[in-house]
Short mmCIF file of C-alpha atoms in Angstrom, two decimals:
data_model
loop_
_atom_site.label_atom_id
_atom_site.label_comp_id
_atom_site.label_asym_id
_atom_site.label_seq_id
_atom_site.Cartn_x
_atom_site.Cartn_y
_atom_site.Cartn_z
CA MET O 1 3.11 37.72 31.16
CA SER O 2 1.78 37.04 27.65
CA MET O 3 1.82 33.54 26.20
CA PRO O 4 4.07 32.95 23.15
CA ALA O 5 2.29 32.81 19.80
CA PRO O 6 1.28 29.28 18.72
CA HIS O 7 3.52 27.63 16.15
CA TRP O 8 2.34 28.17 12.57
CA THR O 9 1.79 24.45 12.01
CA THR O 10 -1.02 24.41 14.60
CA ARG O 11 -3.16 26.52 12.25
CA ALA O 12 -3.77 23.35 10.22
CA TYR O 13 -5.72 21.79 13.10
CA PRO O 14 -9.53 21.99 13.32
CA THR O 15 -10.61 25.03 15.35
CA ALA O 16 -11.73 23.18 18.47
CA TYR O 17 -8.58 21.04 18.61
CA ARG O 18 -6.34 24.06 17.99
CA ARG O 19 -8.02 26.04 20.76
CA GLU O 20 -7.38 23.26 23.28
CA TYR O 21 -3.98 21.90 22.26
CA ALA O 22 -2.13 24.62 20.26
CA ALA O 23 -0.04 25.74 23.23
CA GLU O 24 0.89 22.18 24.16
CA VAL O 25 1.88 21.27 20.59
CA SER O 26 3.88 24.48 20.17
CA ASP O 27 5.78 23.78 23.38
CA LEU O 28 6.54 20.24 22.20
CA LEU O 29 7.90 21.55 18.88
CA SER O 30 10.15 24.02 20.69
CA GLN O 31 11.50 21.32 23.02
CA VAL O 32 12.20 18.89 20.18
CA THR O 33 14.09 21.54 18.20
CA ALA O 34 16.08 22.64 21.26
CA ASP O 35 16.96 19.14 22.45
CA ARG O 36 17.46 17.22 19.18
CA GLY O 37 18.29 19.83 16.55
CA ARG O 38 16.65 21.56 13.62
CA LEU O 39 16.20 18.43 11.48
CA ALA O 40 14.30 16.68 14.26
CA GLY O 41 12.19 19.82 14.64
CA VAL O 42 11.33 19.83 10.93
CA LEU O 43 10.35 16.14 11.08
CA GLU O 44 8.17 16.85 14.11
CA GLN O 45 6.51 19.73 12.25
CA ALA O 46 5.76 17.35 9.36
CA ALA O 47 4.24 14.93 11.87
CA VAL O 48 2.05 17.72 13.28
CA LEU O 49 0.83 18.67 9.79
CA GLY O 50 0.09 15.02 9.04
CA HIS O 51 -1.85 14.64 12.27
CA ALA O 52 -3.85 17.78 11.49
CA LEU O 53 -4.68 16.51 8.02
CA ARG O 54 -5.82 13.15 9.42
CA LEU O 55 -8.06 14.94 11.94
CA ARG O 56 -9.64 17.04 9.19
CA THR O 57 -10.22 14.04 6.89
CA GLY O 58 -11.40 11.62 9.57
CA MET O 59 -8.41 9.34 9.05
CA ASP O 60 -7.01 9.48 12.58
CA SER O 61 -6.72 6.44 14.81
CA ALA O 62 -9.88 7.30 16.75
CA ARG O 63 -12.13 6.90 13.70
CA PRO O 64 -13.07 3.91 11.54
CA GLY O 65 -11.48 5.40 8.40
CA GLY O 66 -8.08 5.67 10.02
CA ARG O 67 -8.28 2.20 11.53
CA PHE O 68 -9.32 0.73 8.20
CA LEU O 69 -6.42 2.49 6.46
CA ALA O 70 -4.02 1.12 9.07
CA GLY O 71 -5.43 -2.35 8.42
CA LEU O 72 -4.46 -2.08 4.75
CA LEU O 73 -0.76 -1.62 5.49
CA PRO O 74 0.14 -5.32 6.02
CA LEU O 75 -1.27 -5.91 2.52
CA VAL O 76 0.04 -2.84 0.71
CA VAL O 77 3.67 -3.00 1.86
CA PRO O 78 4.49 -6.60 0.79
CA VAL O 79 2.72 -6.24 -2.57
CA ALA O 80 4.64 -3.09 -3.48
CA ALA O 81 7.92 -4.53 -2.18
CA SER O 82 7.47 -7.83 -4.06
CA LEU O 83 6.91 -6.00 -7.34
CA CYS O 84 9.89 -3.69 -6.77
CA LEU O 85 12.22 -6.56 -5.89
CA THR O 86 11.14 -8.41 -9.04
CA LEU O 87 11.66 -5.36 -11.26
CA LEU O 88 15.13 -4.80 -9.76
CA VAL O 89 16.09 -8.41 -10.55
CA VAL O 90 14.63 -8.37 -14.06
CA GLN O 91 16.43 -5.10 -14.75
CA GLN O 92 19.75 -6.92 -14.45
CA LEU O 93 18.83 -9.58 -17.05
CA PRO O 94 19.73 -9.12 -20.72
CA SER O 95 16.72 -8.43 -22.92
CA LEU O 96 15.51 -11.17 -25.22
CA SER O 97 14.42 -10.44 -28.77
CA TRP O 98 10.74 -11.01 -28.00
CA ASP O 99 10.79 -9.03 -24.75
CA GLY O 100 11.41 -5.70 -26.41
CA GLU O 101 13.08 -2.77 -24.71
CA ARG O 102 11.83 -1.84 -21.26
CA ALA O 103 12.61 1.20 -19.16
CA TYR O 104 13.23 0.73 -15.43
CA THR O 105 13.17 3.25 -12.58
CA PRO O 106 15.28 1.94 -9.67
CA LEU O 107 14.83 5.16 -7.69
CA ALA O 108 11.20 4.18 -7.21
CA TYR O 109 11.96 0.52 -6.46
CA VAL O 110 14.84 0.48 -3.98
CA PRO O 111 13.14 2.37 -1.09
CA TRP O 112 10.40 -0.27 -0.93
CA LEU O 113 12.93 -2.89 0.11
CA ALA O 114 13.79 -0.62 3.06
CA VAL O 115 10.08 -0.12 3.85
CA LEU O 116 9.54 -3.87 3.96
CA GLY O 117 12.71 -4.59 5.94
CA CYS O 118 11.94 -1.94 8.56
CA ALA O 119 8.32 -3.07 8.82
CA LEU O 120 9.32 -6.71 9.34
CA ALA O 121 11.83 -5.56 11.98
CA GLY O 122 9.08 -3.66 13.80
CA ARG O 123 10.68 -0.26 13.16
CA TRP O 124 7.69 1.55 11.76
CA ALA O 125 9.07 5.09 12.15
CA ALA O 126 11.98 4.13 9.87
CA ALA O 127 9.55 2.39 7.49
CA ARG O 128 7.57 5.65 7.15
CA ILE O 129 10.75 7.56 6.33
CA ALA O 130 11.56 4.96 3.67
CA ALA O 131 8.00 5.34 2.31
CA GLY O 132 8.65 9.06 1.98
CA ALA O 133 11.78 8.21 -0.01
CA ALA O 134 9.70 5.84 -2.16
CA LEU O 135 7.18 8.61 -2.88
CA LEU O 136 9.99 11.01 -3.78
CA GLY O 137 11.63 8.35 -5.96
CA ALA O 138 8.40 7.77 -7.87
CA ALA O 139 7.91 11.51 -8.39
CA VAL O 140 11.50 12.06 -9.56
CA SER O 141 11.35 9.01 -11.85
CA LEU O 142 8.56 10.47 -13.98
CA PRO O 143 10.61 13.29 -15.54
CA LEU O 144 13.76 11.17 -15.38
CA VAL O 145 12.33 8.31 -17.46
CA ARG O 146 10.88 10.87 -19.87
CA TRP O 147 14.35 12.29 -20.34
CA THR O 148 16.17 8.94 -20.67
CA ASP O 149 13.60 6.87 -22.57
CA GLY O 150 11.31 9.40 -24.19
CA ALA O 151 7.54 9.42 -24.39
CA GLU O 152 7.40 5.65 -24.91
CA GLY O 153 9.35 4.99 -21.71
CA LEU O 154 7.11 7.38 -19.80
CA ALA O 155 3.95 5.73 -21.11
CA GLN O 156 5.40 2.34 -20.18
CA ASN O 157 6.17 3.35 -16.58
CA GLN O 158 3.66 5.98 -15.53
CA ALA O 159 0.98 3.53 -14.37
CA THR O 160 3.52 1.56 -12.29
CA LEU O 161 5.00 4.72 -10.81
CA ALA O 162 1.52 6.05 -10.00
CA GLY O 163 0.67 2.78 -8.24
CA LEU O 164 3.88 2.83 -6.20
CA ALA O 165 3.30 6.50 -5.31
CA LEU O 166 -0.23 5.69 -4.16
CA ALA O 167 1.07 2.82 -2.01
CA ALA O 168 3.61 5.17 -0.41
CA LEU O 169 0.88 7.75 0.23
CA LEU O 170 -1.22 5.09 1.98
CA VAL O 171 1.70 4.27 4.27
CA LEU O 172 2.26 7.95 5.08
CA ALA O 173 -1.46 8.75 5.47
CA ALA O 174 -2.18 5.88 7.87
CA PRO O 175 -2.21 6.84 11.58
CA PRO O 176 1.37 6.39 12.88
CA ASP O 177 0.01 5.39 16.30
CA LEU O 178 -1.50 2.23 14.75
CA PRO O 179 1.66 0.69 13.29
CA PRO O 180 1.59 -2.83 11.79
CA THR O 181 4.27 -4.00 14.21
CA SER O 182 2.36 -6.72 16.04
CA GLY O 183 3.42 -10.31 15.58
CA GLY O 184 0.33 -11.06 13.49
CA ALA O 185 0.84 -8.09 11.16
CA ARG O 186 4.49 -8.96 10.57
CA ARG O 187 3.64 -12.61 9.94
CA THR O 188 1.03 -11.50 7.41
CA MET O 189 3.57 -9.35 5.59
CA ALA O 190 6.17 -12.12 5.58
CA LEU O 191 3.70 -14.70 4.26
CA ILE O 192 2.44 -12.38 1.51
CA VAL O 193 6.00 -11.64 0.43
CA LEU O 194 6.70 -15.36 0.15
CA ALA O 195 3.40 -16.22 -1.54
CA LEU O 196 3.61 -13.34 -4.02
CA GLY O 197 7.31 -12.57 -4.34
CA VAL O 198 8.48 -16.12 -5.03
CA PRO O 199 6.20 -16.76 -8.05
CA LEU O 200 6.84 -13.24 -9.32
CA LEU O 201 10.60 -13.73 -9.20
CA ALA O 202 10.53 -17.27 -10.54
CA GLY O 203 8.09 -16.45 -13.32
CA SER O 204 9.79 -13.23 -14.38
CA VAL O 205 13.20 -14.87 -14.93
CA THR O 206 11.82 -17.98 -16.67
CA VAL O 207 12.51 -18.24 -20.38
CA PHE O 208 9.88 -19.87 -22.60
CA GLU O 209 9.14 -20.07 -26.30
CA VAL O 210 6.49 -17.96 -28.01
CA VAL O 211 5.24 -18.02 -31.57
CA SER O 212 6.98 -15.20 -33.40
CA GLY O 213 5.80 -16.02 -36.92
CA PRO O 214 4.71 -18.87 -39.18
CA TYR O 215 6.59 -22.00 -38.08
CA ALA O 216 8.93 -19.85 -35.93
CA THR O 217 9.38 -19.37 -32.21
CA ALA O 218 11.45 -17.03 -30.06
CA ASP O 219 12.62 -16.93 -26.44
CA ALA O 220 10.73 -14.59 -24.11
CA ARG O 221 10.04 -13.90 -20.44
CA PRO O 222 6.72 -13.01 -18.78
CA ASP O 223 6.08 -9.37 -17.97
CA PRO O 224 6.39 -8.91 -14.16
CA LEU O 225 3.31 -6.67 -14.16
CA ARG O 226 1.26 -9.34 -15.92
CA LEU O 227 2.26 -11.84 -13.22
CA LEU O 228 1.54 -9.28 -10.48
CA PHE O 229 -2.01 -8.71 -11.71
CA PHE O 230 -2.56 -12.45 -11.95
CA PHE O 231 -1.17 -13.56 -8.59
CA THR O 232 -2.15 -10.63 -6.34
CA PRO O 233 -5.91 -11.32 -6.08
CA LEU O 234 -5.21 -15.00 -5.46
CA VAL O 235 -2.69 -14.28 -2.71
CA LEU O 236 -4.58 -11.46 -0.98
CA ALA O 237 -8.04 -13.06 -0.88
CA VAL O 238 -7.63 -14.75 2.52
CA PRO O 239 -5.70 -12.04 4.43
CA ALA O 240 -7.98 -9.34 2.99
CA ALA O 241 -11.07 -11.29 4.06
CA LEU O 242 -9.68 -11.72 7.58
CA ALA O 243 -8.91 -8.00 7.84
CA ILE O 244 -12.39 -7.05 6.64
CA ALA O 245 -14.08 -9.51 8.99
CA ARG O 246 -12.30 -7.93 11.97
CA ALA O 247 -13.09 -4.36 10.91
CA ARG O 248 -15.79 -2.38 12.69
CA PHE O 249 -18.04 -2.34 9.63
CA GLY O 250 -16.98 -5.74 8.34
CA PRO O 251 -20.37 -6.90 6.98
CA ALA O 252 -20.93 -3.61 5.14
CA LEU O 253 -17.46 -3.72 3.57
CA ALA O 254 -17.93 -7.36 2.56
CA ALA O 255 -21.32 -6.53 1.02
CA LEU O 256 -19.73 -3.70 -0.95
CA LEU O 257 -17.10 -6.07 -2.32
CA ILE O 258 -19.71 -8.60 -3.36
CA ALA O 259 -21.92 -5.94 -4.97
CA GLY O 260 -18.93 -4.38 -6.70
CA SER O 261 -17.82 -7.70 -8.16
CA VAL O 262 -21.34 -8.27 -9.54
CA LEU O 263 -21.59 -4.77 -11.00
CA ALA O 264 -18.16 -5.14 -12.60
CA PHE O 265 -19.57 -7.72 -15.01
CA VAL O 266 -22.37 -5.41 -16.21
CA PRO O 267 -20.41 -2.82 -18.23
CA VAL O 268 -17.74 -4.89 -19.95
CA GLY O 269 -15.56 -1.81 -20.30
CA TRP O 270 -14.88 -1.77 -16.55
CA LEU O 271 -13.14 -5.11 -16.75
CA GLY O 272 -11.18 -4.02 -19.80
CA GLU O 273 -9.55 -1.23 -17.80
CA VAL O 274 -7.71 -3.74 -15.60
CA PRO O 275 -4.36 -4.45 -17.32
CA TYR O 276 -3.42 -7.69 -19.06
CA GLY O 277 -6.91 -9.12 -19.28
CA THR O 278 -7.16 -10.01 -15.58
CA GLY O 279 -10.39 -8.09 -15.03
CA ASN O 280 -12.55 -11.21 -14.77
CA LEU O 281 -10.14 -12.76 -12.28
CA TRP O 282 -10.11 -9.61 -10.12
CA ALA O 283 -13.90 -9.40 -10.16
CA ARG O 284 -14.32 -13.05 -9.18
CA MET O 285 -11.72 -12.90 -6.42
CA THR O 286 -13.20 -9.65 -5.09
CA GLY O 287 -16.58 -11.34 -4.73
CA ALA O 288 -14.98 -14.42 -3.19
CA THR O 289 -13.13 -12.20 -0.71
CA GLY O 290 -16.41 -10.59 0.34
CA VAL O 291 -18.15 -13.95 0.80
CA LEU O 292 -15.22 -15.30 2.80
CA ALA O 293 -15.20 -12.17 4.97
CA LEU O 294 -18.89 -12.68 5.79
CA VAL O 295 -18.23 -16.30 6.74
CA VAL O 296 -15.29 -15.35 8.96
CA PHE O 297 -17.33 -12.53 10.54
CA ALA O 298 -20.15 -14.96 11.37
CA VAL O 299 -17.70 -17.48 12.86
CA LEU O 300 -16.08 -14.80 15.02
CA ARG O 301 -19.44 -13.56 16.30
CA ILE O 302 -20.63 -17.10 17.12
CA ARG O 303 -17.39 -17.74 18.99
CA GLU O 304 -17.76 -14.50 20.96
CA ARG O 305 -21.33 -15.35 21.94
CA ARG O 306 -20.32 -18.82 23.10
CA GLN O 307 -17.54 -17.33 25.22
CA VAL O 308 -19.99 -14.86 26.76
CA MET O 309 -22.46 -17.65 27.50
CA ALA O 310 -19.72 -19.80 29.03
CA THR O 311 -18.74 -17.05 31.48
CA ARG O 312 -22.28 -16.59 32.80
#
């Protein structure tokens, strides 16, 4: 009796993996579709394609790249969610004369609140689905904001939408079998949301006076993106350093950060590409993060050696 043909999705796997596991994966897809319906089968096929792509790019959970990507998630999710929550709140406020008109894209913002909520609740499968909605919302918002607010609205939002789309791609690309659902990962996300989201919200709704002309002032509010670029390196320095220190190639990653921060000061144009004049701050905090990661790495290794010596 001949074996049924492998499911078409298994062709995405590397040759050796496909030869060994194609029949098993195909059988699993058939069972999922038969037991849970066509939608569940389609979602499982998407998971198979994602797994195949991670195997081909070296981003699966068995390799350092995949583990490093998974380690970024407790940092990426709260930063994106804090910005989106702030933009949703600011959207509801009446514009002040000095603020100017600003286009908003709620379709790209709202799913991030679901991503954060599901992640904090430990429901990572639901958080990944919400990240898919966030990616779709960012993609749909590009032509939508072009239609509603013209070329100026598109220029105003495209960098933010690209950043949110990249964050969603990181969530989807990370190995799903290394979810940030441990107590430590969820505490990290909660603390970053508080440390970043509170000043973003408070600062973005604060009204202050700016000079609008000779002997004249006007009411204005800070741009949420300006506050994001200012506060993010300050807030992420410690958790990023801890994550790097615990990574497999921690010293190498820390050295790259330190070298990169030094090189950033050489061509001044590099720093000018970071929005709102925060390039110097980002470069300094990047170097500080690398130095702190080296210190933490050394402390961890000394502690491990002492524990080994104590057990002998």
